[in-house]
Every structure is written in C-alpha cells, then in structure tokens.
Coordinates of C-alpha atoms in Angstrom, one line a residue:
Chain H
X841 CA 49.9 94.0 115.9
X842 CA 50.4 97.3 114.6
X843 CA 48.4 100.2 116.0
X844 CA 48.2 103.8 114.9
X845 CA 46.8 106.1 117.5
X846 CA 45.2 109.3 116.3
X847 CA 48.7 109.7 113.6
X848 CA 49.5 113.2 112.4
X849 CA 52.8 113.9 110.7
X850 CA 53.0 117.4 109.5
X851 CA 56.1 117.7 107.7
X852 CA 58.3 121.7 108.1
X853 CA 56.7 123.7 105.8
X854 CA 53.5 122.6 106.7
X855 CA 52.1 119.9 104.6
X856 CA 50.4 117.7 106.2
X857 CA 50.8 114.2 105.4
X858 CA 49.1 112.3 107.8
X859 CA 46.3 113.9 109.7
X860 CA 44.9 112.0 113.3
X861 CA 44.9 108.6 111.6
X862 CA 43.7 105.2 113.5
X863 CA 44.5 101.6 112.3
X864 CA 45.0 98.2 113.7
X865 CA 46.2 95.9 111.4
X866 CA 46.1 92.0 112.9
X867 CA 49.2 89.9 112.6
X868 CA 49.2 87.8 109.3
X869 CA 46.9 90.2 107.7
X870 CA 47.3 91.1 103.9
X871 CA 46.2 95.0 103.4
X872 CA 46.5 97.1 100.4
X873 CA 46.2 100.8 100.6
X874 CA 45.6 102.8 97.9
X875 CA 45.1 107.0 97.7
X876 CA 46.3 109.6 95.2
X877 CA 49.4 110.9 94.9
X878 CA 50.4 112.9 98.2
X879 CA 47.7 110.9 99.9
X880 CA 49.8 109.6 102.8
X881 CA 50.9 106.5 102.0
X882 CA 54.9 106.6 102.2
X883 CA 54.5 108.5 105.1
X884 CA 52.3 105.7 106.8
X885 CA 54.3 103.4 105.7
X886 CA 57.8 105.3 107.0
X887 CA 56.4 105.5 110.4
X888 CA 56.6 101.6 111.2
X889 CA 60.2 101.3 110.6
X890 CA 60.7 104.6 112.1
X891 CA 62.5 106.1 109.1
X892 CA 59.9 109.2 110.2
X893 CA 58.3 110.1 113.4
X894 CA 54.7 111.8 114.3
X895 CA 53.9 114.9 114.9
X896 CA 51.6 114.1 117.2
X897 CA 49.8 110.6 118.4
X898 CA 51.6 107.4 118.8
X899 CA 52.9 104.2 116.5
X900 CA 52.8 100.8 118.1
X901 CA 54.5 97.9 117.0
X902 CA 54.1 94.3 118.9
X903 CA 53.2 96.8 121.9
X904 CA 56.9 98.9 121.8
X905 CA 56.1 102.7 121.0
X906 CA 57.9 102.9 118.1
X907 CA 57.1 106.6 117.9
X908 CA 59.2 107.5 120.9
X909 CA 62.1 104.2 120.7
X910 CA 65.8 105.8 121.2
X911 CA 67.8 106.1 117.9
X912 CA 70.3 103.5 118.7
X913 CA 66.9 100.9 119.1
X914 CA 65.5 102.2 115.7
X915 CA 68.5 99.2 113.7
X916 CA 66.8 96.5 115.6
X917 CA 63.5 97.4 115.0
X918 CA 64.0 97.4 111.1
X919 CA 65.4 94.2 111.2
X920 CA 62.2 92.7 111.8
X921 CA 60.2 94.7 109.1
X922 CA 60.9 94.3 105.4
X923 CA 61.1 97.0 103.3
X924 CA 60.4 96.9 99.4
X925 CA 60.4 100.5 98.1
X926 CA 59.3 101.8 94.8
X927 CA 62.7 102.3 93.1
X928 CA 64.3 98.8 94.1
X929 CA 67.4 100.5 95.8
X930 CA 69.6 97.9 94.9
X931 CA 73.7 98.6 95.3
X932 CA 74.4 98.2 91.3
X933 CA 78.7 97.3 92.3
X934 CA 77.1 94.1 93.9
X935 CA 75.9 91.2 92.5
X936 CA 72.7 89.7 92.9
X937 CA 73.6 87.5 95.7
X938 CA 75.4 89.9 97.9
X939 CA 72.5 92.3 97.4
X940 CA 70.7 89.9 99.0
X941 CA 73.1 89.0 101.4
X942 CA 73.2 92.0 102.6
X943 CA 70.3 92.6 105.5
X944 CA 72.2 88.9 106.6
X945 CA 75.1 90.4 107.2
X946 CA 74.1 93.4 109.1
X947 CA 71.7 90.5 111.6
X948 CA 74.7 89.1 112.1
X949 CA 74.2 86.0 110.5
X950 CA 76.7 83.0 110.0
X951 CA 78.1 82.8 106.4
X952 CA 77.0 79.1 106.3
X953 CA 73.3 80.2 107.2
X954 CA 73.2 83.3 105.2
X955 CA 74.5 81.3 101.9
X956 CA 72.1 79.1 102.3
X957 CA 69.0 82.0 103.2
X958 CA 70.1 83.7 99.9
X959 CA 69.9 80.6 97.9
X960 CA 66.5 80.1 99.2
X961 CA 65.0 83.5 98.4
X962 CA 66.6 83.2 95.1
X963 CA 64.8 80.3 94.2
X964 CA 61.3 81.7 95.9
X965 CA 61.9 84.8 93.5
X966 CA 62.6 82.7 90.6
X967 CA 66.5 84.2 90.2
X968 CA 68.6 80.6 91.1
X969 CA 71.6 81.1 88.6
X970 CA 71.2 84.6 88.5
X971 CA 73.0 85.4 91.4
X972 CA 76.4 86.1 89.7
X973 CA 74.8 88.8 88.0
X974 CA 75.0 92.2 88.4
X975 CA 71.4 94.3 89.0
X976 CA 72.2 96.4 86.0
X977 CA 71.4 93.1 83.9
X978 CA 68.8 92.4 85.0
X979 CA 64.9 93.4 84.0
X980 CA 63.1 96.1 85.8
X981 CA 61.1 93.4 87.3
X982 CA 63.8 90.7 88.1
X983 CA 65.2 93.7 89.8
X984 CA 62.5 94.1 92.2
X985 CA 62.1 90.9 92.8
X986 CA 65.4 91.0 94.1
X987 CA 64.5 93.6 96.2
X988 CA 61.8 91.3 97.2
X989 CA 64.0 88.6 98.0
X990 CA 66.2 91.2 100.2
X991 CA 63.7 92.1 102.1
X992 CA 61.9 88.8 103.3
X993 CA 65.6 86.8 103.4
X994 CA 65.9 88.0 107.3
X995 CA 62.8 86.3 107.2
X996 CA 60.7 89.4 108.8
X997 CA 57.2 89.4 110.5
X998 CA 56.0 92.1 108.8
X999 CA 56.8 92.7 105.0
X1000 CA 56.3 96.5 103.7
X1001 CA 55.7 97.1 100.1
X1002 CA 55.5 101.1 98.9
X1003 CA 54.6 100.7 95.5
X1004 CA 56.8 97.7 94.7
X1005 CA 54.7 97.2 90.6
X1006 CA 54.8 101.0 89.5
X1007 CA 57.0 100.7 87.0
X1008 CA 56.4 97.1 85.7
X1009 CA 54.3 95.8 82.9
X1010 CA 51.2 94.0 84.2
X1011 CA 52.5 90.2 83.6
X1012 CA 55.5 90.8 85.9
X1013 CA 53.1 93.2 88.7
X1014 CA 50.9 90.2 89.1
X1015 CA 54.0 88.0 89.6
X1016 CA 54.9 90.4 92.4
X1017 CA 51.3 90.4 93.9
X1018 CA 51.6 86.8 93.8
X1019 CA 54.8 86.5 96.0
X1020 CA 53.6 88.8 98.2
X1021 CA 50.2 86.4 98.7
X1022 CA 52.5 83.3 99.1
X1023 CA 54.4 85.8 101.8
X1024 CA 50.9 86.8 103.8
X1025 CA 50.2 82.7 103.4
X1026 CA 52.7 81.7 105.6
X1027 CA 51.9 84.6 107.8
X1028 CA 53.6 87.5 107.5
X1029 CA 52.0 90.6 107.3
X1030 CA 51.7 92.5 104.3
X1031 CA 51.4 95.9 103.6
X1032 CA 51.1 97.1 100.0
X1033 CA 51.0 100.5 98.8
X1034 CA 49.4 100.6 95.2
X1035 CA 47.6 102.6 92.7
X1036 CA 46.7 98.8 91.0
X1037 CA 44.3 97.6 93.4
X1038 CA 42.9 94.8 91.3
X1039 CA 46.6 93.3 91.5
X1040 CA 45.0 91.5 94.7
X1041 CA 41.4 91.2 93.6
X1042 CA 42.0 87.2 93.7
X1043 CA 43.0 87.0 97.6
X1044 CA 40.1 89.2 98.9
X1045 CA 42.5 91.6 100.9
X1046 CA 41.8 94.4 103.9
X1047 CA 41.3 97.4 101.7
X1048 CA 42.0 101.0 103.2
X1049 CA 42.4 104.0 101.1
X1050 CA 44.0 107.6 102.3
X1051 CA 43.2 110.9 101.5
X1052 CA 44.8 114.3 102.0
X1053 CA 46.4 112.0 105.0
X1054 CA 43.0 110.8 106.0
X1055 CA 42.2 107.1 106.4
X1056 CA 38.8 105.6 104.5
X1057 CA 38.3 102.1 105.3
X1058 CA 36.9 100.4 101.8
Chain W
X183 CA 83.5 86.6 118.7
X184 CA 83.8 84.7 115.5
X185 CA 80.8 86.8 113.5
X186 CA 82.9 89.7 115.1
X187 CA 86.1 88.7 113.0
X188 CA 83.5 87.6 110.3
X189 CA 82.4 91.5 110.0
X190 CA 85.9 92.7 110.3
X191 CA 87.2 90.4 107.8
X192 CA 83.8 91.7 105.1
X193 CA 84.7 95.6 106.5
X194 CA 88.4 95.2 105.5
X195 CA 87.7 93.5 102.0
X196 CA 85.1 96.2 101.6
X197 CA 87.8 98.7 102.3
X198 CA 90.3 97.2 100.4
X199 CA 88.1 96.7 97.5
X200 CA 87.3 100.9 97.7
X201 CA 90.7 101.2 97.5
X202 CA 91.3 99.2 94.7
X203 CA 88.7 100.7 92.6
X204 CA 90.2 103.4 92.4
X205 CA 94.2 103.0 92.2
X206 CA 94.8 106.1 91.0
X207 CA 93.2 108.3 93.1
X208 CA 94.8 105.8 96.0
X209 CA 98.5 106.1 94.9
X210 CA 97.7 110.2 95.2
X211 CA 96.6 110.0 98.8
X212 CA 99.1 107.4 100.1
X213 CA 102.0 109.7 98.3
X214 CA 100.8 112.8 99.9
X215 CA 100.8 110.9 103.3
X216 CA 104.4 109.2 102.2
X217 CA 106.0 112.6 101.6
X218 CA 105.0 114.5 104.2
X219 CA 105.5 111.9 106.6
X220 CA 109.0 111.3 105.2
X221 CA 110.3 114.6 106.3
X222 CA 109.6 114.8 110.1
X223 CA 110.6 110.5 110.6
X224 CA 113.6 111.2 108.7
X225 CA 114.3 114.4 110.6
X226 CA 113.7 112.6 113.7
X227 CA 116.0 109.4 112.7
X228 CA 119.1 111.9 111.7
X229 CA 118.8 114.1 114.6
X230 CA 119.5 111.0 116.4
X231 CA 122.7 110.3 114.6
X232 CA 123.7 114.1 114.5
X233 CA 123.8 114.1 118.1
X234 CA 125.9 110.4 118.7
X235 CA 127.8 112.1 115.7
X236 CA 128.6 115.8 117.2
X237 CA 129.1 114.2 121.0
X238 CA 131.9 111.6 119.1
X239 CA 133.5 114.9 117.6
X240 CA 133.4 117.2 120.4
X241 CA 135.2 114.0 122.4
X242 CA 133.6 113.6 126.0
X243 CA 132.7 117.3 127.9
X244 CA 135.9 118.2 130.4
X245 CA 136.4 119.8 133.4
X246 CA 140.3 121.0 133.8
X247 CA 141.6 121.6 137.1
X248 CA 145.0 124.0 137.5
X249 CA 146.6 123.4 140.8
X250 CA 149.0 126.4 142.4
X251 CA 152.2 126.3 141.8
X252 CA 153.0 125.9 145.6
X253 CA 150.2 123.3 146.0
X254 CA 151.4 120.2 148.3
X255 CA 151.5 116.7 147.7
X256 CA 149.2 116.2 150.4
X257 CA 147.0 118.8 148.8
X258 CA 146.9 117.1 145.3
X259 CA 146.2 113.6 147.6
X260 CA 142.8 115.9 149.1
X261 CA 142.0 117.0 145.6
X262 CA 142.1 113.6 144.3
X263 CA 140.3 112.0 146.5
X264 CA 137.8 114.9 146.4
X265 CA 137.4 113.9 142.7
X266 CA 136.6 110.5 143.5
X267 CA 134.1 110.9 146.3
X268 CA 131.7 113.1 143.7
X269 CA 129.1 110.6 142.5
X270 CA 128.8 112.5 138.8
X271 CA 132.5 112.2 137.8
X272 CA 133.2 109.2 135.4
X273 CA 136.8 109.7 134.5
X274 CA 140.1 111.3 137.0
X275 CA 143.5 111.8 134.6
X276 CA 146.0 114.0 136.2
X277 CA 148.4 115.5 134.1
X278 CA 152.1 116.6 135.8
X279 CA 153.1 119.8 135.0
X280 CA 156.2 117.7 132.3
X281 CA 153.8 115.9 130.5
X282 CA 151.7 118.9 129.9
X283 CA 154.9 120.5 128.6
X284 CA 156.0 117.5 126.6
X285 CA 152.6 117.5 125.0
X286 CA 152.9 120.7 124.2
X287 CA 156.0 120.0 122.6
X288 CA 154.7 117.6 120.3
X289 CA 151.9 119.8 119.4
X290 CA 154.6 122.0 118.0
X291 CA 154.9 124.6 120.0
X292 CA 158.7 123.3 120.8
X293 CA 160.5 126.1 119.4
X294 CA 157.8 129.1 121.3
X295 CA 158.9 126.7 124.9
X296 CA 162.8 126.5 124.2
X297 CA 163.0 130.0 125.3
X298 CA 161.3 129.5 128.5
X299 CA 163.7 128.2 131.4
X300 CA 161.5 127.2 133.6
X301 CA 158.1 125.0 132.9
X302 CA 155.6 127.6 133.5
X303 CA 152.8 124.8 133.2
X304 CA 151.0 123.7 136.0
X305 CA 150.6 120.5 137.0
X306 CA 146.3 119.6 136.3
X307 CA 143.5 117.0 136.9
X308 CA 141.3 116.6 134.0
X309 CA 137.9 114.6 134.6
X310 CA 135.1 114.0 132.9
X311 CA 131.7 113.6 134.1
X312 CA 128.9 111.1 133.7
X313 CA 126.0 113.3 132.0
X314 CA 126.3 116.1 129.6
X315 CA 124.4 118.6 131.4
X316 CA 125.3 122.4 131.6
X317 CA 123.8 122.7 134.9
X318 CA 126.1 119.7 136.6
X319 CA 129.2 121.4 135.1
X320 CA 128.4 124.7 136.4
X321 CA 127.5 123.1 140.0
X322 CA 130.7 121.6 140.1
X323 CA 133.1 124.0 139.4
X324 CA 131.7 126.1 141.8
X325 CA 132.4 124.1 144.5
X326 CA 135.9 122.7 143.3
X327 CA 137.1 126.8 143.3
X328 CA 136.9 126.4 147.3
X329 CA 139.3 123.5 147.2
X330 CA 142.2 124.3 148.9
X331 CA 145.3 124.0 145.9
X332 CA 143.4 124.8 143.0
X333 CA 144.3 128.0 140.6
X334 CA 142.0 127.7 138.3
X335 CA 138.5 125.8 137.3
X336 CA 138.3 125.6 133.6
X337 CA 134.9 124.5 132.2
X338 CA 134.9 123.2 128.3
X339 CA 130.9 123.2 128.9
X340 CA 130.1 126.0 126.6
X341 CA 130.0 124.0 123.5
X342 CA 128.2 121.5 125.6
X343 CA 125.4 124.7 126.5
X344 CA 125.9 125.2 122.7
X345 CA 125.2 121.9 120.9
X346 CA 122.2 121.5 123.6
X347 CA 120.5 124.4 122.5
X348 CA 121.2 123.7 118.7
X349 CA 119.9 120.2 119.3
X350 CA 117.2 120.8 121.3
X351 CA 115.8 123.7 118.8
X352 CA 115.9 120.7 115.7
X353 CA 114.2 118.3 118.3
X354 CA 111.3 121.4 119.0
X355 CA 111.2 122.2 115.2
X356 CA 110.9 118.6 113.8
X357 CA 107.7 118.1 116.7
X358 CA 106.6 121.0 115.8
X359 CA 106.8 120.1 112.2
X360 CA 105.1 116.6 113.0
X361 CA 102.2 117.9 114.7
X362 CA 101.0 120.3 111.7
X363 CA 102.2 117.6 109.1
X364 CA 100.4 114.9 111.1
X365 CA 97.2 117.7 111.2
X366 CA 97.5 118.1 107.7
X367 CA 97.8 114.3 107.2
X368 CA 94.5 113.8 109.2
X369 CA 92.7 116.6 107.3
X370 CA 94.0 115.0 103.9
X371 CA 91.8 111.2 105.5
X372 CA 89.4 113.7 106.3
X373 CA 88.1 115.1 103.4
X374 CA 88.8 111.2 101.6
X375 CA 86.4 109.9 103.9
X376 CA 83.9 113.1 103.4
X377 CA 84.1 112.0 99.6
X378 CA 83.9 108.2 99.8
X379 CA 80.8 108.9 102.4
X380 CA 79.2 111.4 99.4
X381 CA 79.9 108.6 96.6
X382 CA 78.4 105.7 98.6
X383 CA 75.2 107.7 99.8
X384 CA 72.7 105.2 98.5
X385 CA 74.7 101.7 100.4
X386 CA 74.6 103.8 103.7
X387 CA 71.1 105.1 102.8
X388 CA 69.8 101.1 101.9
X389 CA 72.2 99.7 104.9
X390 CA 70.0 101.5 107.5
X391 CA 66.8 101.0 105.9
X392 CA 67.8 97.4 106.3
X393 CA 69.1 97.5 110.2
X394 CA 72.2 98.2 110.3
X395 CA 73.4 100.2 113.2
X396 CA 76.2 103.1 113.1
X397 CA 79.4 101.0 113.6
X398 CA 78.4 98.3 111.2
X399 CA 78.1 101.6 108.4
X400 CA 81.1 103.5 109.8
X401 CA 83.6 100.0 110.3
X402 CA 84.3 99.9 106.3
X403 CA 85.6 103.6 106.3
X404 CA 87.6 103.3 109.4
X405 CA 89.3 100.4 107.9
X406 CA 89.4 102.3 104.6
X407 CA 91.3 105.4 106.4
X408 CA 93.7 103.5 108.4
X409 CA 94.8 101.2 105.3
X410 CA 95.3 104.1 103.5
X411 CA 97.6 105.4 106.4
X412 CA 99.4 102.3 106.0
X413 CA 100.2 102.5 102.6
X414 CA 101.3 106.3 103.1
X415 CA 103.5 104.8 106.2
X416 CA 104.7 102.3 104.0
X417 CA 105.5 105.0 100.7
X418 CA 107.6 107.1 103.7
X419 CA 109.6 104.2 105.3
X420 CA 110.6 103.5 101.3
X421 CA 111.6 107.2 101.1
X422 CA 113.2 107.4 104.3
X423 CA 115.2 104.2 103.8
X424 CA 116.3 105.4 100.0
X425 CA 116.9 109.2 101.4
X426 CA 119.5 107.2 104.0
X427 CA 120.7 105.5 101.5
X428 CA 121.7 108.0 99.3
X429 CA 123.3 110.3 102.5
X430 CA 125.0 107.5 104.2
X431 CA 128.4 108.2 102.0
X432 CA 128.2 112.4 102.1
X433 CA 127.4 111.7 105.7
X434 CA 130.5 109.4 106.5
X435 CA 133.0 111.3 104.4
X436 CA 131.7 114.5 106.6
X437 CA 132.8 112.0 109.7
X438 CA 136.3 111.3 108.0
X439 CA 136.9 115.2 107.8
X440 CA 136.6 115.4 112.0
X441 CA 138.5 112.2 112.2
X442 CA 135.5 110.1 113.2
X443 CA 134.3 106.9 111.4
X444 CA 130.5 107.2 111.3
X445 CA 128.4 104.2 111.0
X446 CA 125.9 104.5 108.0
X447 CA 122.5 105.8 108.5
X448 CA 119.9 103.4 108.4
X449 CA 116.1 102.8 109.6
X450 CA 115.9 99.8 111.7
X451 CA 112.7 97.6 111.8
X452 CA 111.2 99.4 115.1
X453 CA 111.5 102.4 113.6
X454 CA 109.8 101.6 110.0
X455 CA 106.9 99.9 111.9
X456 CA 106.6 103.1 114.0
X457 CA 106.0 105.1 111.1
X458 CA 103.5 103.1 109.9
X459 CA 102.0 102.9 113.3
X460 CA 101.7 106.4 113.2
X461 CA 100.5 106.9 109.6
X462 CA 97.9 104.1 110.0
X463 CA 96.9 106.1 113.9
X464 CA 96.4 109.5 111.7
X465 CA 94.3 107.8 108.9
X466 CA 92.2 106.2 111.6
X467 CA 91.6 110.0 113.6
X468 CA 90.9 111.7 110.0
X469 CA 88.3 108.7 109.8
X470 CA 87.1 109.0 113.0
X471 CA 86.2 113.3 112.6
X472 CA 84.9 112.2 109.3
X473 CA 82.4 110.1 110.4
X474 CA 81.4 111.6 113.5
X475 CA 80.8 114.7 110.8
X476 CA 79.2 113.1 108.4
X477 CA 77.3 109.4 109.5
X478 CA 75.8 110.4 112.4
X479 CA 71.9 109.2 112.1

C-alpha cells in the first residue's frame, strides 16, 4: 500500500511541485497518471523511492514513513521499487546483460541466480541473444525495454514507470504498455507516468491526473 | 562471506578494467607515484648502508686510558679489573709503554724516537664499548679520571658526536621528505579519484537509483586507488633496484679507497614489499578523502 498524506514538495526557489496531495494506491493496482508538463508527476513519482522528500505531509510505503527513513535505509528501500525513467539510463560500456545484472549485484545476489534472473527478463523483454550487445546498438525501444528488464529483474513489488514511451513510435509504446500489463497481472503494482493515456485504454486502469501539483481523480 | 569475496572480486575487475581503459593516463599516475616514491625508499635503504659503511671506516669508537708514569702494578691490576666490572665495555687491550713505542716505530716515526733515550710513552688501556653513544662515553670518562693511576682519559667520541648528528639530520630530512612526498602522493590519488568519480557520474547516479548503498559505489574506486598505488610501488622498487645497481661499483670502489670491502647495495624482498605496502596504503588514503569529498549521498 502506498499512501500520500496531504503531499507538498516545494522545491528552493519556490515552485511548487506538489501541493497537499492524498492517494492510496492498493497493492497490485495498475494506475496511470497523466498532467501537463510541470504538473507533478516526477516529483510524485521521486517521493516513493525517496530520491526526494516532502515539504510537508508524509509518504507511506507498506506502513514505513518513507518521508522521514534515515539515509543509510533509503538503498533498501529502492530495492524493492523498480524504476523505469524517461531517458533509459543505461551504462553504454556495458553490455546488455550486465546492464541488467546490475540491480542483482547490488541485492547481493548469487552469480548462479542472477545469470539465470537476467536470462529470464531477457526473454520476458523479447532481447534472448541480445545480451552481448552493447546499448548503443540497440533501438530506442529495445533500449528501454532493457531498462524494463533492469528494473523488474530484482523482481520488485512495485514497478515505477516516469514516462517510459516518450520517445518511441507508437508500435514499440504499446509493446511497453503491454509488458507493463503482463507486470500488474502477476501483481505488481504499476505506476505509469504518461502523456499517451490511451496506451492502456484496453486494461481499464485507475486513472489520476495532476495539475499545478494538484491531484484530479479521472 | 562468499557474496562478500563475490563483490570484491566484481569491484577489483571493475577497477582493473578502469585502469586498463585508459593505459596511458595510468602509466602517468603510477610514474609520478614511482619517482617520487623512489627518492625517499632509496634514501632510506642507503642511509642504512652509509651508516654500517662509515662505523666499518671509523673502526669501533675508543676510549684510551694513559696511566702515570709512577703508577703500580697493583694499580694497573685495580684499573683492570675496574674495566671489567663496567657492564658497557666490550673490549680491554692494554698496550705496555714498548709496544706503544715499537708501533710507533713502524708507523715511521723511527728516526723522530732514535733521539729520545728514554721511552717517553706511557704504558695504556684501550677499550671499546658496547653502544656508540656520546652520552655513555662522556659518563665514563668522567668517572675513570678518579681512578687512582690514570694521567689521562682520552675520548675518540667526537667523531662518534659527529657522524650521529650527520646521520641523524639525513634520517630527519629523508622522513621529512617522505611525509610531504607521501602527501603529495595522496593528493596526486586524490584528484584521480575526483576525476574518475566526475567521468562515471551517470553509473553512480543509476547504482543508487537501483539500491545500492555507499560502500557498494565507493569499493570500485578504493580498489582503483590502491592498485594504482601498487603499480607506482612497483615502478619505484624497479627504480630503486636499477638506481642500486648502477651505484653498487662507485659505492664499493669508494670502500676500497678507506680500505673497507663494502658489500653491494641491494633491496631485499622485505623491503620491495614495503614499498609497495606503502604506495598501495597512500593510494588507498587519497581514495579514501576522495570519496568522503565527493560520494557522500
């Protein structure tokens, strides 16, 4: 369960991004979450993993106040959230398969285990072979699907998606919306930040919309 | 403990694989590390050898005892065993007042003596003592003045206060060297790990967006300093042992002038593997600032 209590993060200088927001969002629940640019939505999404904190109010994940949790907590927190962002943020001196290796290492996973997570998510994002490659080769949409695969390969409860189709042509964004729906099927929770709402028209998602850092349930 | 090698093993091929990437840039640092590590572990290994060298030279340090003219038998028997009950003395000779002459004779001086009718030498304990320290001779011949018999006390410790002081300024000047070279050294690691942490912004950036915590980010440059002090440690035991080399025969025919054989100058394995120790200890502080400074969430 995630729970936003009366959220407002007002960056220095003054801008408001988020002003006395409230939101549940159930676990295994797909939500999409849609607003102009500057609405809010990075912001929202930056507060679960703690990469920012509120102003004011509080952020709950699973019941721990992730608004308040001590730096040297924040690691183990993110280790249980996947993060797709808008620019894939791949390492481009790494191949495909250490990319994804990565977050496997870093949970302190057996070699044995992790070979055999990668291999999985490589298959799930339609990549087995590839992952000799280097992310320079690839598409830009076989490159965020291996940002995909990097961020559900810990296999995460809650997957996080800020914009993960902006730069891709429609046939590979509704490839994307469709892993993330086979994700939220075998119930993880799925945020998704888009400006492409119709992306998940099919699945009959939780719509909520921000603006000027207000939240509009649709 | 095994995913604890597992990490150290990925950190150190990581590191390695930095390094690699950029050879050039990694024989530059290692050399500046090499050379100025070369001059204060050489320094240190010759100032060693100087001193077994000038104590060979200068023979053991001498205290020479001149008994009256009128001095007893049973007074040179007290004085004797005098000697022997001091705890600090290694060595008792005493030389009788004809074998001083006759050495004097063979030293040439024959012809000065042949005009002399009596032997105006006295007869003379010489003894030499345990340690080399100006204090203990000084001690000593203060209170064998008050020995009934003896004329005269004569210390040889002045080149012993002498070669102390010159040694001990090289020993003060080469740590002294050795601090600011090993400062310079860690400021050199420093700034390298400033740069690498600059150039891989975007790995550290995506590492702790995916978990990781601060010693799983900071373990790759740590290793990366402290390999890098290795292979300057290494570059200076190779320029230490070639600098040896080449001074070993200038350094023995100096020996042959003073009548000493001197042994060749060399860097034994303790000593190589303490360089790199050290080398490898400064790379690993230079790291250690550096991060602190500059990876701190």
């Amino acid at each position: 369960m995630i729970v936003f209590d009366r959220v407002t993060k007002r960056y220095p200088g003054g801008y408001t991004a988020l002003d006395g927001v409230n939101l549940r969002i159930a676990p295994g629940e797909l939500v999409v979450l849609s607003g102009h640019s500057g609405a809010g939505k990075s912001t929202l999404f930056k507060l679960i993993p703690a990469i920012v904190r509120p102003t004011t109010g509080t952020v709950m994940l699973n019941d721990q106040d992730v608004s308040r949790l001590p730096k040297r907590a924040i690691p183990y927190l993110r280790r249980n959230i996947g993060l797709v962002l808008q620019e894939s943020r791949l390492l481009f001196d790494r191949s495909v398969y250490d990319n994804i290796l990565l977050p496997l290492i870093i949970n302190g996973q057996p070699p044995s285990e992790a070979a055999r997570r990668v291999s999985a998510a490589l298959d799930r994002v339609g990549l087995s072979g590839r992952e000799k490659e280097f992310p320079a080769g690839l598409s830009g949409g076989e490159q965020q699907r291996v940002a995909i695969a990097r961020a559900f390969v810990n296999r995460p409860s809650i997957l996080i998606a800020d914009e993960p189709t902006a730069h891709l042509d429609p046939v590979y964004a509704s490839e994307i919306a469709e892993l993330f729906k086979s994700f939220n099927s075998a119930g993880v929770t799925v945020l998704v930040a888009t400006h492409d709402t119709s992306l998940f028209r099919h699945w009959s998602p939780r719509r909520i919309a921000l603006d000027h850092g207000r939240l509009m349930e649709q | 403990m095994r995913n604890w090698l597992y990490l150290h093993t990925r950190a150190v091929s990581r590191a390695l694989a930095r390094l690699a990437r950029q050879p050039f840039g990694t024989l530059l640092s290692a050399l500046v590390m090499g050379i100025a590590l070369t001059l204060p572990a050489g320094g240190m290994i010759l100032l060693d050898h100087a001193s077994t060298l000038a104590r060979g030279v200068s023979g053991k340090p001498e205290i020479s005892l001149f008994l009256n003219d009128d001095a007893s038998p049973a007074q040179t028997d007290a004085i004797r065993q005098n000697l022997q009950a001091e705890a600090q003395i290694e060595g008792i000779r005493f030389v009788p007042r004809d074998v001083a002459l006759k050495q004097l004779e063979n030293n040439g001086l024959g012809d000065v003596l042949g005009g002399i009718a009596a032997n105006p030498l006295p007869d003379a304990f010489v003894v030499t003592l345990k340690g080399d320290d100006p204090a203990l001779f000084d001690t000593l011949s203060t209170k064998m003045r008050n020995w009934a018999g003896i004329a005269h006390v004569q210390i040889d410790s002045a080149w012993v206060k002498r070669l102390a002081a010159l040694l001990e300024l090289v020993r003060v000047t080469i740590w002294v060297l050795s601090v600011l070279l090993g400062l310079a050294l860690a400021i050199v690691t420093f700034n390298t790990i400033r740069l690498q942490i600059l150039t891989q912004e975007n790995e550290i950036e995506v590492s702790r967006l995916l978990g990781a915590t601060d010693r799983f980010i900071r373990r790759p440059f740590y290793w990366f300093g402290t390999l890098q002090g290795v292979l300057g440690g290494l570059i200076a035991v190779g320029a230490v042992w070639a600098g040896f080399h080449v001074l070993s025969a200038p350094i023995a025919k100096v020996g042959e002038t003073w009548g000493m054989p001197v042994a060749p100058v060399s860097l034994n394995g303790i000593e190589g593997l303490a360089i790199v120790a050290a080398a490898a200890a400064l790379g690993w502080l230079g790291t250690a600032i550096s991060v602190r400074r500059y990876l701190t969430m």
